[in-house]
Structures are given as C-alpha cells and as structure tokens.
CSV table of C-alpha atoms and ligand atoms in Angstrom, one decimal:
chain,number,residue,atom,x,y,z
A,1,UNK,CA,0.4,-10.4,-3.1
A,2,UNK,CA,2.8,-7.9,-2.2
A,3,UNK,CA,3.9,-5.0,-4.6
A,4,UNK,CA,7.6,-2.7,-4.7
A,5,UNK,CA,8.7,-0.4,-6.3
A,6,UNK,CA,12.6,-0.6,-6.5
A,7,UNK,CA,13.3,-0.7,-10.3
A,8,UNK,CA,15.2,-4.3,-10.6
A,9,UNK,CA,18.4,-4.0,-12.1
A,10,UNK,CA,20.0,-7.6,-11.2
A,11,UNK,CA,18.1,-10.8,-10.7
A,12,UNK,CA,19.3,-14.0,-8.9
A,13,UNK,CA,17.5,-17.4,-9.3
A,14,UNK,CA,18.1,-20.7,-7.6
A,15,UNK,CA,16.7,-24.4,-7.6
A,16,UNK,CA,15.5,-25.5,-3.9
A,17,UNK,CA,14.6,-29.2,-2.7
A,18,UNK,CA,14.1,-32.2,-4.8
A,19,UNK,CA,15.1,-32.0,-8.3
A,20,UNK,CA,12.6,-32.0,-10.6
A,21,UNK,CA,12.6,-32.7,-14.5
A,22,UNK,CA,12.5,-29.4,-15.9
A,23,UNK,CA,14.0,-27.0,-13.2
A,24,UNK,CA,16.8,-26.3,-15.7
A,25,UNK,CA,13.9,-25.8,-18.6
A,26,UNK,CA,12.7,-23.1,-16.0
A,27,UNK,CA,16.3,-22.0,-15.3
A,28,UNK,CA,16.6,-21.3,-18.9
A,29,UNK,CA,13.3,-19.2,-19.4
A,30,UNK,CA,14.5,-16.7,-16.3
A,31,UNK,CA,17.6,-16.4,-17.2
A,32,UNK,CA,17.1,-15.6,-21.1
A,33,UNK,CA,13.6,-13.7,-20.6
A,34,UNK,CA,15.6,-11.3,-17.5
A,35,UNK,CA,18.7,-10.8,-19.8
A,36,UNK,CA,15.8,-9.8,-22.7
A,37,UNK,CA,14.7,-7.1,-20.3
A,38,UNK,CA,18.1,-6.1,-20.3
A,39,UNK,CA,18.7,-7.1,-16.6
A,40,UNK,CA,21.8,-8.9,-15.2
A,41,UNK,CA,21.5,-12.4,-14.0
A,42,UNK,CA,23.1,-14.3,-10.9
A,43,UNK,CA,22.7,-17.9,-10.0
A,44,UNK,CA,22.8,-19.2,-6.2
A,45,UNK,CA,24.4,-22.8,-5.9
A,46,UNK,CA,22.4,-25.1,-4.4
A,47,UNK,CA,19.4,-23.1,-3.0
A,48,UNK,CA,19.8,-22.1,0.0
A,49,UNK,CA,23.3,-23.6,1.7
A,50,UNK,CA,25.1,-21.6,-1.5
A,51,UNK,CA,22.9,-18.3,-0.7
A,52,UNK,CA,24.0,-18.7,3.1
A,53,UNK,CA,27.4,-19.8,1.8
A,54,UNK,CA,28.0,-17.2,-0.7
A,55,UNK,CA,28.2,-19.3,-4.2
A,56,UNK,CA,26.5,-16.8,-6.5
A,57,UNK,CA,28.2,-16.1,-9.8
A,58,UNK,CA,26.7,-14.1,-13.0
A,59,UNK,CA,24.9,-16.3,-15.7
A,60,UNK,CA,24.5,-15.6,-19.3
A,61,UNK,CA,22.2,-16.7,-22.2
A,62,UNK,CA,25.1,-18.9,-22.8
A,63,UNK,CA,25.4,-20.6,-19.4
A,64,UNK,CA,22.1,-22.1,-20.0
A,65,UNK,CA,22.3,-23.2,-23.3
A,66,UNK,CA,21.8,-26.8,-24.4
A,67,UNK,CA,20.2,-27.6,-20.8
A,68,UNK,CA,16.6,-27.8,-21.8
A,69,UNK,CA,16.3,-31.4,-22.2
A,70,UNK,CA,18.2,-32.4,-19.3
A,71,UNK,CA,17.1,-33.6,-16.4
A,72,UNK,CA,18.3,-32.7,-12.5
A,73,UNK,CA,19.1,-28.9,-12.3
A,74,UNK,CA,22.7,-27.3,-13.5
A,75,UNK,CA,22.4,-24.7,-10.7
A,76,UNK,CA,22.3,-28.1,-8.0
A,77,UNK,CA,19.7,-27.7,-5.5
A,78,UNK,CA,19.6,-28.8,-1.4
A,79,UNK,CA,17.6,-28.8,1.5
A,80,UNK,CA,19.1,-26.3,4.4
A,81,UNK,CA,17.7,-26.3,8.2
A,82,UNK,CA,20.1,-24.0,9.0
A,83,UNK,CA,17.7,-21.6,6.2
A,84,UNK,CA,15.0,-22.3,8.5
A,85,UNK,CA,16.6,-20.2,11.3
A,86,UNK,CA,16.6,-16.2,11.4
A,87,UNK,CA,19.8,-16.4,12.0
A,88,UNK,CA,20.6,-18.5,8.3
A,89,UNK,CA,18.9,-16.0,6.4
A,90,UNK,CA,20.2,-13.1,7.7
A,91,UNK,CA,23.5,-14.2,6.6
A,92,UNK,CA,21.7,-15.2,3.2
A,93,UNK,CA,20.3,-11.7,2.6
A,94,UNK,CA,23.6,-10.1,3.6
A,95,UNK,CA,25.5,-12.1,0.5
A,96,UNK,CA,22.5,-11.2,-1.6
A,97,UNK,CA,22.5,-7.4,-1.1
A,98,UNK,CA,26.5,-7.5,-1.3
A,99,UNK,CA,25.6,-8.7,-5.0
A,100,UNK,CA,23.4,-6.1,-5.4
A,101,UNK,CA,20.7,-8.5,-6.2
A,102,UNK,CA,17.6,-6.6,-6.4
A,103,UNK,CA,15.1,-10.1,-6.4
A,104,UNK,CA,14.9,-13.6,-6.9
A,105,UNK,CA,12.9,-16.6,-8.5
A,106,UNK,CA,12.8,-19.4,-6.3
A,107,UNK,CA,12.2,-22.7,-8.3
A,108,UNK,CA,11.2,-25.1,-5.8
A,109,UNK,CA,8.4,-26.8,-3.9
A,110,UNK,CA,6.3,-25.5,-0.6
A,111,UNK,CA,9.7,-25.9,2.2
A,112,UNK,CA,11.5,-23.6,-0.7
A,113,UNK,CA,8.3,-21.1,-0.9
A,114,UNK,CA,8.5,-20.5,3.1
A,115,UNK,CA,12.4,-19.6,2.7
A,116,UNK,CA,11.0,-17.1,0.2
A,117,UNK,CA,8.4,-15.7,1.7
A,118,UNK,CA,10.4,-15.1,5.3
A,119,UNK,CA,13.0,-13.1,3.0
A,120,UNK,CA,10.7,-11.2,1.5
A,121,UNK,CA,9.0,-10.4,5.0
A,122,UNK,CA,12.2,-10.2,7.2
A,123,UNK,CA,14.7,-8.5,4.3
A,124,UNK,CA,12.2,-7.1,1.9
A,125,UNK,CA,13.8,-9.4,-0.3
A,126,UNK,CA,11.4,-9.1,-3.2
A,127,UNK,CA,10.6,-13.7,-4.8
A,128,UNK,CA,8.8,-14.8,-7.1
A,129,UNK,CA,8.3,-18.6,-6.8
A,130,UNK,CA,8.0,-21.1,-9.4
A,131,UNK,CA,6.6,-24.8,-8.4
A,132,UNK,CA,8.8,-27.3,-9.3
A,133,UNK,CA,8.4,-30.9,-7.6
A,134,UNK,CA,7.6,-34.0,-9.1
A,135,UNK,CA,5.2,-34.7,-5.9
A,136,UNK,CA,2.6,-32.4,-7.5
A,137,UNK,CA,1.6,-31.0,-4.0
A,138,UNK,CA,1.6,-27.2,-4.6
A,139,UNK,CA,-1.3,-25.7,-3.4
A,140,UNK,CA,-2.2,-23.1,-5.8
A,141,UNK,CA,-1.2,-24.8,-8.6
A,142,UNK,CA,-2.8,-27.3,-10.9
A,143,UNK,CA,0.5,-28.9,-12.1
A,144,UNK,CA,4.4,-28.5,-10.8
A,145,UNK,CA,7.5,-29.0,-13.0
A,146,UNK,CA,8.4,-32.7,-13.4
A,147,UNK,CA,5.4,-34.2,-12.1
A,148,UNK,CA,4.1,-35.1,-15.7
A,149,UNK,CA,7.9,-36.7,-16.5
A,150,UNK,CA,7.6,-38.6,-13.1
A,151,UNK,CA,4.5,-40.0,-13.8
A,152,UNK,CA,6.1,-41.0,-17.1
A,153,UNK,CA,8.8,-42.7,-15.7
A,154,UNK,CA,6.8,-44.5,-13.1
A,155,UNK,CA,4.5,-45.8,-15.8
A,156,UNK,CA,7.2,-47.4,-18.1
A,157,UNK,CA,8.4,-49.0,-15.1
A,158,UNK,CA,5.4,-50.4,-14.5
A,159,UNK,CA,4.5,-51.4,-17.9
A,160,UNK,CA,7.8,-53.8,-17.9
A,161,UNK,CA,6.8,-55.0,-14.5
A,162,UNK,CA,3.4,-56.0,-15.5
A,163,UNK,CA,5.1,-58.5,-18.4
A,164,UNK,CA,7.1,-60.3,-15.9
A,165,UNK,CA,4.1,-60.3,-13.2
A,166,UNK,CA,1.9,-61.1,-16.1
A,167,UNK,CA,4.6,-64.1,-17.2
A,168,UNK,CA,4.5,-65.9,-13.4
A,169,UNK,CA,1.6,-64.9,-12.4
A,170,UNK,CA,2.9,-62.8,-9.5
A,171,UNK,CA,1.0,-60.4,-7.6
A,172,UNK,CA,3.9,-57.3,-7.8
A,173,UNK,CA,3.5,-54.2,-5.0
A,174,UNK,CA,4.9,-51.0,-6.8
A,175,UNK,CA,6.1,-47.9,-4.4
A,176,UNK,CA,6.1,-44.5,-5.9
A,177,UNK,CA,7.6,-41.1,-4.5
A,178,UNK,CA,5.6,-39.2,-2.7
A,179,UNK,CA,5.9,-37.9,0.5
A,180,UNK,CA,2.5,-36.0,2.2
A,181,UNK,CA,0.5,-36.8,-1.1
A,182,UNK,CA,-0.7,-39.2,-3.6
A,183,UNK,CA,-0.5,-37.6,-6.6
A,184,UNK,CA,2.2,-39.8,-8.7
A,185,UNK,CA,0.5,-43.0,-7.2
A,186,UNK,CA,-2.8,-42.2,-8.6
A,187,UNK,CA,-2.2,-41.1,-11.8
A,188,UNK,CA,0.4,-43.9,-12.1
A,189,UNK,CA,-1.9,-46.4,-10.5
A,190,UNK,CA,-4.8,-45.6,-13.2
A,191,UNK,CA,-2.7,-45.4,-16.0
A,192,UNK,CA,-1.0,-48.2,-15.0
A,193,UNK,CA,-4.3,-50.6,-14.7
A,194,UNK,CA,-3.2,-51.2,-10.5
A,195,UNK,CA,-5.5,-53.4,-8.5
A,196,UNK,CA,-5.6,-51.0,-5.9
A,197,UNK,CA,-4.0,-47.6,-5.3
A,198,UNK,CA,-2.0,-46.9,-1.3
A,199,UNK,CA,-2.4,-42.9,-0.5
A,200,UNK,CA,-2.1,-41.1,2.1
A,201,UNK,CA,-4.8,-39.8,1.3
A,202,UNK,CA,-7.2,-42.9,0.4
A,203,UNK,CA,-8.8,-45.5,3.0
A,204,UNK,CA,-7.4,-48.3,1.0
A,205,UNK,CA,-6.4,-51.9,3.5
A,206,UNK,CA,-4.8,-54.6,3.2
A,207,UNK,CA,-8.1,-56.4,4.1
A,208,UNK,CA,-10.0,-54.8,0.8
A,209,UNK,CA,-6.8,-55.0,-1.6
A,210,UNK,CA,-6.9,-59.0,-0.6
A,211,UNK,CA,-10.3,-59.3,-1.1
A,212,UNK,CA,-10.5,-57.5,-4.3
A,213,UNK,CA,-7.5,-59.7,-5.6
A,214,UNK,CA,-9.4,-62.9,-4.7
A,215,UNK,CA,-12.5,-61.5,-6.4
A,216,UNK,CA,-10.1,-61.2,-10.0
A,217,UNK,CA,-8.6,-64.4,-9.3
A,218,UNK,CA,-12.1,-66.0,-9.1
A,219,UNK,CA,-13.3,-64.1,-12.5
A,220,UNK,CA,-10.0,-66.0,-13.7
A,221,UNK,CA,-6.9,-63.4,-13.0
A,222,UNK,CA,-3.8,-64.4,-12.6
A,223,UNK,CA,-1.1,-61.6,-11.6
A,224,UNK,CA,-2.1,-57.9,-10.3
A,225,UNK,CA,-0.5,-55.5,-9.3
A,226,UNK,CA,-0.7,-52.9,-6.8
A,227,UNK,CA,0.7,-49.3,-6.3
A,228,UNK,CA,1.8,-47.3,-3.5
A,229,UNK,CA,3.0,-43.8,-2.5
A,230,UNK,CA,6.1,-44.1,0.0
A,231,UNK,CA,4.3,-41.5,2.2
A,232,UNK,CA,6.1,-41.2,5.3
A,233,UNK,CA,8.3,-44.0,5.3
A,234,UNK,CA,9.9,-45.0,2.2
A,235,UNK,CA,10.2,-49.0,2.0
A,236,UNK,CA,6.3,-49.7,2.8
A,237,UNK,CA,5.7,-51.7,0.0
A,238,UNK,CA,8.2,-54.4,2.5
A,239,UNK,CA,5.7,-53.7,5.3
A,240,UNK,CA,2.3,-54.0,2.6
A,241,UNK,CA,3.7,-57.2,1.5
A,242,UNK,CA,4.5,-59.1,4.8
A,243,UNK,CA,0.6,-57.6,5.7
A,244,UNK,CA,-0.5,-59.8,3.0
A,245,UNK,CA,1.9,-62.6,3.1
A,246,UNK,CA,0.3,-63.2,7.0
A,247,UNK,CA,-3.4,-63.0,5.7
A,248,UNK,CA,-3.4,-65.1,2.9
A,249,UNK,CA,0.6,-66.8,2.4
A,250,UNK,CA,1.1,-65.3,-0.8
A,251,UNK,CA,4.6,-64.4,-2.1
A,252,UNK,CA,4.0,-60.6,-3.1
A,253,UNK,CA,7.1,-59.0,-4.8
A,254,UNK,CA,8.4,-55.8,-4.6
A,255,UNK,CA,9.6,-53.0,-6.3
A,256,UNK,CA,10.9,-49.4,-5.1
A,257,UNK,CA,11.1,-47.0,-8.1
A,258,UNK,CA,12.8,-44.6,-5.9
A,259,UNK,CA,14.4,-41.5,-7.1
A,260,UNK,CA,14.7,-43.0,-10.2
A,261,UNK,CA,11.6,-40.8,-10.4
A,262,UNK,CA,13.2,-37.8,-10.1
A,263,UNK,CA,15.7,-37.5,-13.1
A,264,UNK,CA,15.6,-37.8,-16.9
A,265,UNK,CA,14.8,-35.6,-19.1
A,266,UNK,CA,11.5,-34.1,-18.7
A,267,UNK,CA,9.0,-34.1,-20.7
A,268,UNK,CA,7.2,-32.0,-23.7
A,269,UNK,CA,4.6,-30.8,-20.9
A,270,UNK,CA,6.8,-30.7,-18.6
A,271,UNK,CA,9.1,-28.2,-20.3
A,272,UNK,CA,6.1,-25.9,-22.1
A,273,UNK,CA,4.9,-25.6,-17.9
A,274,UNK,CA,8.5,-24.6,-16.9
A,275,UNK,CA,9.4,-22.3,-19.8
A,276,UNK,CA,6.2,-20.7,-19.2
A,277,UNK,CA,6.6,-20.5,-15.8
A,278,UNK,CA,10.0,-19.5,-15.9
A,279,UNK,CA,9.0,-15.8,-18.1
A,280,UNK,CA,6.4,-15.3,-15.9
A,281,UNK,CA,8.0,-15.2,-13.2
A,282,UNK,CA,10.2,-12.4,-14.6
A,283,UNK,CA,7.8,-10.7,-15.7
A,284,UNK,CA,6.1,-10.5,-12.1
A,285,UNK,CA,8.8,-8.9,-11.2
A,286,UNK,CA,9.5,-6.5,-13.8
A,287,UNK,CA,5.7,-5.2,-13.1
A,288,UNK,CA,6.6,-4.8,-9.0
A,289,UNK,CA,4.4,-7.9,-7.9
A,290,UNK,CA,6.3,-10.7,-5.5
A,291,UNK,CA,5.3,-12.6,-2.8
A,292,UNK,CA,3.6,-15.0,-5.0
A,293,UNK,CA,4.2,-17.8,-6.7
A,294,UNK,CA,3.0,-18.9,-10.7
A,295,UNK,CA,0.2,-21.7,-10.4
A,296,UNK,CA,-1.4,-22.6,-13.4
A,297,UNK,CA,-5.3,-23.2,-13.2
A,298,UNK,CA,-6.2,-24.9,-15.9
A,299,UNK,CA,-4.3,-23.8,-19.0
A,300,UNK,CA,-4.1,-20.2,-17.3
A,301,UNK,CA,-1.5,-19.0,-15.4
A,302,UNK,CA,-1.7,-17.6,-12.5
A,303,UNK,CA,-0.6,-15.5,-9.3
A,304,UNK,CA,-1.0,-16.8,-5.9
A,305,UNK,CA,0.4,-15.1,-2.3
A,306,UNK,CA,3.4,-17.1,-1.3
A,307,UNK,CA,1.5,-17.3,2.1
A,308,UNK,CA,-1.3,-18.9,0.8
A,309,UNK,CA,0.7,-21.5,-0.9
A,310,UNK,CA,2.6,-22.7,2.4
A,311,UNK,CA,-0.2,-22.2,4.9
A,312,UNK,CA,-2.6,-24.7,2.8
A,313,UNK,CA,-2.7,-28.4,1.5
A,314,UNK,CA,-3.4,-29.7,-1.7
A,315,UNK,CA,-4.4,-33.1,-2.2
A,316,UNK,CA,-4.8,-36.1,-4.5
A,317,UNK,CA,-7.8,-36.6,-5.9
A,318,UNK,CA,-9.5,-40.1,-4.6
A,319,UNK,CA,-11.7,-40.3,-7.2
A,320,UNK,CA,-8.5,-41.8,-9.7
A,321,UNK,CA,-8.5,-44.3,-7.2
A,322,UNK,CA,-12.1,-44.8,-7.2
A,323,UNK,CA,-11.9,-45.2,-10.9
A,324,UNK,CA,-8.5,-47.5,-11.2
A,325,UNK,CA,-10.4,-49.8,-9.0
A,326,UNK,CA,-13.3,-50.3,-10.7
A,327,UNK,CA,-11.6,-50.4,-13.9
A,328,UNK,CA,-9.1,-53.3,-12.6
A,329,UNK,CA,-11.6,-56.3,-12.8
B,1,F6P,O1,9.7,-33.8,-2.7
B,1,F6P,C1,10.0,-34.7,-3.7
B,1,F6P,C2,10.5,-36.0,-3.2
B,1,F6P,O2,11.0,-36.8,-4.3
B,1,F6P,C3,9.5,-36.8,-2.4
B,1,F6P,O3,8.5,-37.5,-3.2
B,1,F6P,C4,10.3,-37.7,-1.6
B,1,F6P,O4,9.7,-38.2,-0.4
B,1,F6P,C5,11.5,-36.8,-1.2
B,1,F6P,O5,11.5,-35.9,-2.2
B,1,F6P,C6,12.8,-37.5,-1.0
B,1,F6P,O6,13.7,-36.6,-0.7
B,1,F6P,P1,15.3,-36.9,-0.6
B,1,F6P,O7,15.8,-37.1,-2.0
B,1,F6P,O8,15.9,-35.6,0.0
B,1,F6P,O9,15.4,-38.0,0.2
C-alpha cells in the first residue's frame, strides 16, 4: 500500500472492462459518499479511451440517482490498448491534472487495476480500485461486483434448459463466460445439478464426461447436461459436442449464454458488495491510503496493494466440481 498526503479536494471515478451488474450500484456509493465528505465529483467516460480522450464532466448526487438497480454501467466502460502504452497515459494524466482531479476509483477487473497502478507509479496519480467483473477472478478478493447476478442469470437459463433436455431426453452442453477462470461454471454447474463441469482449471475430458453419462444412462437417466466455461475461445461447447458426437454418435445440443451474462440488474448481494465497496473506497482515500484495491475476505473488507492484485492469480475452486459430479448420479 502506498500512502499521500495531498489533501483530496476533487475525485474522479470511472468503470473499466466488462460491465458488470452493479458497477453503477458502486458508481452510486462513490459518488454520494465523496460529495458527503464535501468533495467534488468527476466522471471519466468509458474508462480509459474517455480519460485519454478527455470526456470527464462533474457528477452530482443527482446524476446517479435511480441507477442502483440497473444493470451495465451509466458512466460506459471500454477496453483501451492504447492505455497500455506510456505514451496513452501520459496524455490521460495530463486531462486529469487539467481537471484538477486530485484521485480516482477505478471500478474494474485486474487489466483496469494495472492502468491504475502505472498512474499511480508514473504520475503519482493517487487509485483506489474496486473489483467489479462478473468472472470472479480478482485476486485479493473473495467476491467481485456482478459475479453473484451472473451466476444467477446463468442458473435460470439453465433451469429452462433442463425442462426441454429433461422433455427429449437430450444431452444439452451449456457455455458460460469466463475467460482465464472457472468461477461462473462451477458455481453454475453445482447449482445447476451439471453432469460434468469444463474449467480451465479442472482435468475434466471428453473421455470421462462420456463415460460418466453412460454410467447415468445405465442407472436409468435420460438427459444430462453439461457446463462449460468459454475459456479462451468462446464457441467450445461446438468443438465439446462434435468431441462427443465422434466417440459415441450422439446428437449433443448447444447453448452459448454469452453476454447475456453480463447485464440485468444485479442482485441484492450484488449491490450490498458494491455499495460497500464503493464508500470504502472513498474513504481510503480520504485517510491517504491508494495503491490498493477493496477485496472482501469473508464478510470483511479489506485492503490489498494494487500490485499484488495484478501480479497474482486466483482460481476456481475444483472441489465444486468434485462435488457437482458426485452429486449428478
Ligand atoms: O471479463 C468478463 C468477460 O465477460 C469474460 O468472461 C469474457 O471472456 C470477456 O469479458 C468478454 O469480453 P468482450 O465483451 O470484450 O468480448
């Protein structure tokens, strides 16, 4: 953690990468909590192509009123290479300090958090990140903004999915977001009663996902359904199914929930964690502390160096799919 002591007087806050259910519930929290503490508030469009491109404009209690329950984020968010060059956040910093702003609170997931920390390192920009992706893949953190929701979403679609598969007796393959980690296709898969659970994380084959469908089939099952993470390459429930359509001829359907997954409005969780969040992030601030990002561990939240965050991985737990598969007899 890194500490300052420049007494803030105006704040800016942006949403970075993915959307997630509940950024604007976090939004909310900073900008009402800073104007509390009697600070001025500025919002930067669309993370950091509006902070390169100059689209920062005050925000009151007002601005952010009757946004709580909506999904997305009201601020827009983006993904900027050109943020990943020196060069980019030079100009980034330049249109900050001409604003006067005096720190920021990045809402956003571990590509967002690097942009922070190299402003804070290179400008002495003071950040304060708050996790907010529905991948769940924040080291530091027990749980990110809109991963709850997500997992919600994923489920109902799943639920409907199982009637039909249920109905013809289909075996259905199920592809979740998720790009380094399997977080959402876990908790989905268990919650979800899946045969079998894809991670990039996990060992799972085609080979013991066949075989463990022929053992239900024997004990008298007659649809199942199995859930994957799109990892790497979205569209590899296609590739899952043709694996098992040449092993054993079956006609597995498939279904990409895609970024479905991402919007909506978030849920009860999801908004406590972001509103939470969201003050404490200000309140870092206002005590001189940045360079960190809030995690929760546990119920407890908590600070964690922004370098910390980036530099290390957090993965899905196997044992969920340990569990799911056992449980799917
Ligand atoms: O980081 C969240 C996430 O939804 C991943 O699960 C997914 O792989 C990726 O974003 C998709 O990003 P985009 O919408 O930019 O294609």
């Amino acid at each position: 953690m890194a500490t300052f002591s420049k007494k803030i007087q105006k704040l800016g806050v942006y949403t970075s990468g993915g959307d997630a259910p509940g950024m604007n519930a976090a939004l909310r929290a900073v900008v009402r909590v800073a104007i509390a503490q009697k600070l001025e508030v500025f919002g930067v469009m669309q993370g950091y192509v509006g902070m390169m491109e100059n689209h920062i404009a005050p925000l009151t209690q007002r601005d952010v009123a009757n946004i709580i329950q909506r999904g997305g984020t009201v601020i827009k968010t983006g993904r900027s290479t050109e943020f990943t060059k020196p060069e980019g956040r030079a100009k980034a910093a330049a249109n900050l300090k001409a604003h006067g702003i005096d720190a920021l609170v990045c809402i956003g997931g571990d590509g967002s958090f690097r942009g922070a920390h190299a402003l804070w390192e290179e400008h002495q920009i003071p950040v304060v990140g708050v996790p907010g992706t529905i991948d769940n893949d924040i080291f530091g953190s027990d749980k990110t903004i809109g991963f709850d929701t997500a997992v919600n979403t994923a489920l109902e679609a799943i639920d409907r999915i199982r009637d039909t598969a249920a109905s013809h007796d289909r075996l259905f393959i199920v592809e979740v977001m998720g790009r380094n980690s399997g977080f959402i296709a876990s908790h989905v898969g268990l919650a979800g009663g899946a045969e079998e659970i894809f991670t990039p994380e996990s060992t799972t084959t085609v080979e013991k996902a066949v075989e463990h469908i022929k053992e239900g089939i024997s004990r008298g099952k007659s649809s199942s359904i199995l859930v994957t993470a799109e990892g790497q390459k979205p569209g590899r429930a296609y590739d899952l199914a043709e694996a098992i359509r040449k092993k054993t001829g079956w006609d597995a359907k498939v279904c990409i929930l895609g970024h479905q997954q991402r919007g909506g409005s978030p849920s009860a969780a999801d908004r406590i964690l972001a509103s939470r969040m969201g003050a404490a992030a200000v309140d870092s601030l206002l005590k001189g502390r940045c360079d960190i990002m809030i995690g929760t561990e546990g119920e407890r939240l908590v600070e964690v160096p922004l370098d910390l965050v980036t530099k290390s991985e957090k993965k899905a737990h196997l044992d969920l799919v340990s569990l799911a598969n056992i449980l799917a007899t």
